[in-house]
Coordinates of C-alpha atoms in Angstrom, one line a residue:
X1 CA 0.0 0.0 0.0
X2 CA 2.9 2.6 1.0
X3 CA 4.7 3.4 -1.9
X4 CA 6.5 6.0 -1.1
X5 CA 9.7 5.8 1.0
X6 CA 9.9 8.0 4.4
X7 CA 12.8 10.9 3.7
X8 CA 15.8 10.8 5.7
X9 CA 15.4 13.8 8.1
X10 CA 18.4 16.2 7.4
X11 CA 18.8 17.0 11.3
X12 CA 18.0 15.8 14.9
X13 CA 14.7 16.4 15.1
X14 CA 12.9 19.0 17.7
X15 CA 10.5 17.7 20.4
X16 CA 7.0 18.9 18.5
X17 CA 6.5 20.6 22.3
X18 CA 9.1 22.7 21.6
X19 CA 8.7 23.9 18.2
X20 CA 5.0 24.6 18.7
X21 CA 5.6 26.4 22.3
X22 CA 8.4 28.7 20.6
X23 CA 5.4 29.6 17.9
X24 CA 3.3 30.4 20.5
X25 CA 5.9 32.7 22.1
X26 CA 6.4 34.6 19.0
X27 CA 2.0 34.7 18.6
X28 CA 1.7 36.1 21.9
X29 CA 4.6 39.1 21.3
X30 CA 3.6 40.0 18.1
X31 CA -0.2 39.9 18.8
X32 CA 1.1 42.2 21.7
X33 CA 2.8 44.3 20.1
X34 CA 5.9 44.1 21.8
X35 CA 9.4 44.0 20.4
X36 CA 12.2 41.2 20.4
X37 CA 14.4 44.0 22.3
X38 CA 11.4 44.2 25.1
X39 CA 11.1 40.1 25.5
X40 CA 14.8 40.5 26.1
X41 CA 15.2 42.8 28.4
X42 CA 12.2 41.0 30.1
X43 CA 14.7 37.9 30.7
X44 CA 17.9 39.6 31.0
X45 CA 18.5 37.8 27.3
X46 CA 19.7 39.1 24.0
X47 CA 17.1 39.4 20.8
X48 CA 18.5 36.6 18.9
X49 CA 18.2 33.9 22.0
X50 CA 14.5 35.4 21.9
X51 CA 14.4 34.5 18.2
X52 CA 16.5 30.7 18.5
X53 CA 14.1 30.0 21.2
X54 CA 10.5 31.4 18.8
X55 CA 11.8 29.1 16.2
X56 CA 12.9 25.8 18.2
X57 CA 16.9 26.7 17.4
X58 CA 18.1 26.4 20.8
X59 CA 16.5 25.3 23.9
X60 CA 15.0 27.6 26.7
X61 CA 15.2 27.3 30.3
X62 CA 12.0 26.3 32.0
X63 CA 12.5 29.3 34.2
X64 CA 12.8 31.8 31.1
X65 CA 9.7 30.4 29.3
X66 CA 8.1 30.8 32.3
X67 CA 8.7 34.5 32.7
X68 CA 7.9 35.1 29.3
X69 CA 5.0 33.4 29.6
X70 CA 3.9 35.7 32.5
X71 CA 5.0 38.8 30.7
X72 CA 2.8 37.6 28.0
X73 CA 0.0 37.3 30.1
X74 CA -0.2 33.3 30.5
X75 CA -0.2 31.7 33.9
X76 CA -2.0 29.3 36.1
X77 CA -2.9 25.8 34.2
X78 CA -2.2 27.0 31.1
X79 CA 1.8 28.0 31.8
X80 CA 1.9 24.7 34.2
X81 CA 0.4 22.5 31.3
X82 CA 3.7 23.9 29.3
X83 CA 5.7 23.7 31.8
X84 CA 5.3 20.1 32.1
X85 CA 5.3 19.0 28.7
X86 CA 8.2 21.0 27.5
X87 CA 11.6 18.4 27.1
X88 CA 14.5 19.2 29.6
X89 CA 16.7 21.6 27.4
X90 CA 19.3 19.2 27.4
X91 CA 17.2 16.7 25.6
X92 CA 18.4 15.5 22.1
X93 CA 16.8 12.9 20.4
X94 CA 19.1 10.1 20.2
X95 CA 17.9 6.8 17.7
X96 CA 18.7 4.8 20.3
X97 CA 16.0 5.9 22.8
X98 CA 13.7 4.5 19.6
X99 CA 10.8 1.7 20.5
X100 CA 8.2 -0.2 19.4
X101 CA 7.0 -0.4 15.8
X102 CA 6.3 3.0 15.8
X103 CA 9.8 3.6 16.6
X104 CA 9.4 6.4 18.8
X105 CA 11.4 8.1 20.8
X106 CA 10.9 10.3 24.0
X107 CA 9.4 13.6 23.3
X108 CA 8.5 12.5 19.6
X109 CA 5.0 13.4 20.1
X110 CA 3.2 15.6 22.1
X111 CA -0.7 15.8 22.6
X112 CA -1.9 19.4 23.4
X113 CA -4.9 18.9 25.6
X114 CA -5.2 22.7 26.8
X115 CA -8.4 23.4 25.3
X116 CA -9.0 26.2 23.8
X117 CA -5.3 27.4 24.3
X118 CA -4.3 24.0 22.2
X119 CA -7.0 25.0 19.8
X120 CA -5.3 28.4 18.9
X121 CA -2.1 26.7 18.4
X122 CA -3.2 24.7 16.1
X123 CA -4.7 27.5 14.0
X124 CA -1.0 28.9 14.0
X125 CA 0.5 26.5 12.7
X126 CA -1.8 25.5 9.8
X127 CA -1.4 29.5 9.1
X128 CA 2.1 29.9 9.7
X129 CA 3.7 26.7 7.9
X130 CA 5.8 27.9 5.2
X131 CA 4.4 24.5 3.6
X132 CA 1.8 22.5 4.2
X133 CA 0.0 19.4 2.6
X134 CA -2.9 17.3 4.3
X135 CA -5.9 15.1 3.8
X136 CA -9.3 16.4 4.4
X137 CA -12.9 14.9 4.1
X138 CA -14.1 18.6 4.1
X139 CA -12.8 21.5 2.7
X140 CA -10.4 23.0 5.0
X141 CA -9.9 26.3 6.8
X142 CA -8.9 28.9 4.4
X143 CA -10.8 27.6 1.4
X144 CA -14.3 28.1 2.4
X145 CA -17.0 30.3 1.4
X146 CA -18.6 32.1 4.2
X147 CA -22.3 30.1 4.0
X148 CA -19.9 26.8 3.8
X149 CA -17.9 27.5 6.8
X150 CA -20.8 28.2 8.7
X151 CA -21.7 24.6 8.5
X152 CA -18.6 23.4 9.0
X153 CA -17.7 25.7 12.1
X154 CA -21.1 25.0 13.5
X155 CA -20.7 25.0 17.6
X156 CA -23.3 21.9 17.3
X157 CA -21.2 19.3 15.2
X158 CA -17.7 21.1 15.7
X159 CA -16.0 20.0 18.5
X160 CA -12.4 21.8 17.5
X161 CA -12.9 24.5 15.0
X162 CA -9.8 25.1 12.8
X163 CA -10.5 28.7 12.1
X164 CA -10.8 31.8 15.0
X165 CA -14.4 32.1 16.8
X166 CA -15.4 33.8 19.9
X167 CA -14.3 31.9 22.7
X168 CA -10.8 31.2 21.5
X169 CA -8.3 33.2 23.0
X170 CA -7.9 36.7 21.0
X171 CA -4.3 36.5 20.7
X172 CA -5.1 33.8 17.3
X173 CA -7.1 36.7 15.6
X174 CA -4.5 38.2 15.1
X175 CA -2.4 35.1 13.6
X176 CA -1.8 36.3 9.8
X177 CA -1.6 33.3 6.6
X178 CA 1.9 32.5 5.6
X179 CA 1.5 35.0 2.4
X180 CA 4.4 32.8 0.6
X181 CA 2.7 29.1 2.1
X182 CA 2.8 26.2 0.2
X183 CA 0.0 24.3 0.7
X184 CA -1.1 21.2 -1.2
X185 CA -5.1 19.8 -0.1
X186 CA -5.9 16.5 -1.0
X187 CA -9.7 16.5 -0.9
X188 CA -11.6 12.9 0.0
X189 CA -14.0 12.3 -3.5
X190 CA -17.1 12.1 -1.1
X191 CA -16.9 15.8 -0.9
X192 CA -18.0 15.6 -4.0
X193 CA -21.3 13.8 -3.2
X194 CA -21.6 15.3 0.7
X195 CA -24.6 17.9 0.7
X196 CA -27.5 16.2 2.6
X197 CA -30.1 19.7 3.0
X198 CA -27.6 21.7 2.3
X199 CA -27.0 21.2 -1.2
X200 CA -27.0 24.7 -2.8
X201 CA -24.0 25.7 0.0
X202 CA -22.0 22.7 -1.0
X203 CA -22.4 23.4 -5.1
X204 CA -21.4 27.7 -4.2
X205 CA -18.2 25.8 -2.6
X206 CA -17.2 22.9 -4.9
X207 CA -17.8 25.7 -7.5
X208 CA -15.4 28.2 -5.3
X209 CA -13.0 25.3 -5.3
X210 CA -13.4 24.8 -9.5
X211 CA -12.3 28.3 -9.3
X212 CA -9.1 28.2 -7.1
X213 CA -7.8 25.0 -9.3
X214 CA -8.5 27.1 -12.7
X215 CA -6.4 30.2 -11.4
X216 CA -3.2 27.8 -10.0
X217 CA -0.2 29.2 -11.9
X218 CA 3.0 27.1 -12.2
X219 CA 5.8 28.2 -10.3
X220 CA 3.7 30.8 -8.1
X221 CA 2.9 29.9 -4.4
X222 CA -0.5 29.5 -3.4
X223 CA -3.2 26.4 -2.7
X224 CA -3.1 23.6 -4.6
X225 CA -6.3 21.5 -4.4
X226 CA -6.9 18.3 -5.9
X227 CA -9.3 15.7 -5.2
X228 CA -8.3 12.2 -3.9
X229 CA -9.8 9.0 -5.2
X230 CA -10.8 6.1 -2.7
X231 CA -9.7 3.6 -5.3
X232 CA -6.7 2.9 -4.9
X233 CA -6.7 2.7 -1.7
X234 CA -3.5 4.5 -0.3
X235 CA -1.6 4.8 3.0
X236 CA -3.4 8.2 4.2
X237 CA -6.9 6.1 3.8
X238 CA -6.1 3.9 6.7
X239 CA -4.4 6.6 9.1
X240 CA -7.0 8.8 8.7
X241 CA -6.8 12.8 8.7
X242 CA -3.0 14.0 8.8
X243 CA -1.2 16.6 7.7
X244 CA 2.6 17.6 7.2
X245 CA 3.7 20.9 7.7
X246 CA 7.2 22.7 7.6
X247 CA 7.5 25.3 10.5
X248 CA 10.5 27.5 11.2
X249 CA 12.5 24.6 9.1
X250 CA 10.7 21.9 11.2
X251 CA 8.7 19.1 10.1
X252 CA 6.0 17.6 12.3
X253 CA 2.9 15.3 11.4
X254 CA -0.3 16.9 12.8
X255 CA -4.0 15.8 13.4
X256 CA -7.0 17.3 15.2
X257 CA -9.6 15.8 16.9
X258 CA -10.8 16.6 20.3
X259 CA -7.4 18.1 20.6
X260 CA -4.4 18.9 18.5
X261 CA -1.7 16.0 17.8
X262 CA 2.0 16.6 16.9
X263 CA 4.8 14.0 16.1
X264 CA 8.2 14.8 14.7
X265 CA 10.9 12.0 14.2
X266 CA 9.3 8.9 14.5
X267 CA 9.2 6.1 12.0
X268 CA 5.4 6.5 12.3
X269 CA 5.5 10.7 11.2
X270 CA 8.3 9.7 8.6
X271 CA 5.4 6.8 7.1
X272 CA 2.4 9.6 7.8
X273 CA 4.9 12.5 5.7
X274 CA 6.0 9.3 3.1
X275 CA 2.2 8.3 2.9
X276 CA 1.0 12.1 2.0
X277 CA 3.7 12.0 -0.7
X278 CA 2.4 9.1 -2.2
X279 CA -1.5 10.5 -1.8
X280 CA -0.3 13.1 -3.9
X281 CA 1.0 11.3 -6.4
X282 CA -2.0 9.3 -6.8
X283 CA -4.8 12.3 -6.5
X284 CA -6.4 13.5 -9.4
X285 CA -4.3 15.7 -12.2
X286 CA -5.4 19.4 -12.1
X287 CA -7.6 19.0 -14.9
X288 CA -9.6 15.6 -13.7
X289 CA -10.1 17.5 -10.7
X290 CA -11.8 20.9 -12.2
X291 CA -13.5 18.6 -14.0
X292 CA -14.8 16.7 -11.3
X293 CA -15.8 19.7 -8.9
X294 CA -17.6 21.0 -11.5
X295 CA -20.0 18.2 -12.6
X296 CA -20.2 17.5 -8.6
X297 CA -21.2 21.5 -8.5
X298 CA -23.7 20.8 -11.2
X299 CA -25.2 17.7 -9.7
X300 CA -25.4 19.2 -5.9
X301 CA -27.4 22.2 -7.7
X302 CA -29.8 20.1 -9.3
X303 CA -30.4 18.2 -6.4
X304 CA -31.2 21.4 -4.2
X305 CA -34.0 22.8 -7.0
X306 CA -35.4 19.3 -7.3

């Protein structure tokens, strides 16, 4: 079934707690307004250990994050919760610590479980990957028309949105797309068929989709979207919702559920990132899939004036 062979990573890889909790550092200054000059004089640090430590390059001292936390305005649970889960900053992974069949190591993957503080994360991330390429069975954040992410942020069937709503901290509306991202969306075909009652919503946003495929230039960064057969069946159709995104240089496997998953490292995020690869190369070409949006546009319409 998996085709594709897992890259060698280039580098030791972070601890996903680490790279995600330096992106969150740099969210919280910058939605702050405040300078890397003021977060370090805050911590008696210079501006580029402020910057290493935003971007996972170097390790921080438990005692550091936690003052910038505070100055930041996080404490209580939420600054414990990091606190905890953050590696000892003289951790190194080391592929001897590997086990199982998953062949993980310690700190290879992290489960952020601090609700609605774990949900804005995620958001950064997905907007702040310089690339990205995942596996949806509904059109992801970014893509959507406004009637179609109404039904998909719906506080009734949404446990986790993946876009900013009242309720999540305000620090993640102010989280900016990556203007130069790379992002490649590998659509499930059953979107194609998926309207139930709301069938005219779903034909305005397959035909939004059409749209974004007929305007992809070559060579010019933006979304690529193409839709992703069930047969063959492929790695990604057995491991379910994934995606593999590049932040500050770092790669890490990601899923959300009830909460945000990371991994980075592991033989199981090298066969997730080797499995999305092959997904890609088995999707739809960029014409099958403009194609196939439209007719599924065309059919959804008819069925909502029947």
């Amino acid at each position: 079934m998996l085709h594709a062979t897992p890259a060698s990573p280039t580098e030791v890889p972070q601890a996903p707690a680490r790279i995600v909790t330096g992106l969150y550092l740099r969210c919280l200054r910058e939605a702050r307004g405040t300078t890397l000059e003021d977060a370090a004089r805050a911590v008696g640090g210079s501006t580029s250990a402020v910057s290493r430590w935003e971007r996972a390059e170097s390790p921080i001292r438990k005692d550091v994050l936690q003052r910038l936390l505070a100055r930041y305005g996080v404490m209580g649970k939420h600054a414990d919760f990091l606190m905890l889960h953050m590696p000892p900053q003289s951790y190194s992974r080391n592929q001897r610590d590997e086990q199982g069949l998953a062949r993980r190591a310690p700190h290879d993957c992290w489960a952020d479980v601090a609700h609605g503080e774990a949900t804005a994360r995620y958001i950064a991330v997905m907007r702040m990957a310089s690339e990205v390429t995942q596996f949806c069975m509904t059109v992801p954040a970014g893509l959507r028309t406004q009637a179609y992410e109404q039904i998909v942020l719906d506080p009734d069937v949404c446990a986790t949105p993946d876009e900013p709503v009242l309720g999540l901290p305000s620090w993640v509306f102010k989280v900016p797309w990556d203007a130069g991202q790379r992002r490649t969306v590998l659509l499930d075909e059953t979107v194609l068929t998926r309207g139930g009652s709301q069938s005219e919503v779903v034909a305005g946003q397959l035909r939004h989709l059409a749209d974004l495929v007929s305007r992809e230039k070559s060579g010019v960064r933006g979304p690529v979207v193409r839709i992703l057969p069930m047969s063959p069946v492929v790695f990604v159709h057995s491991v379910g919702l994934h995606a593999e995104v590049t932040l500050h240089g770092h790669r890490l496997v990601t899923s959300i559920g009830l909460f945000p998953f990371y991994e980075t490292g592991s033989g199981a995020a090298q066969a997730i990132g080797a499995g999305l690869r092959e997904a890609v190369s088995a999707a739809c070409s960029r014409e099958e899939t403009y194609d196939r949006l439209v007719h599924a546009a065309d059919a959804m319409q008819r069925r909502a004036t029947s």
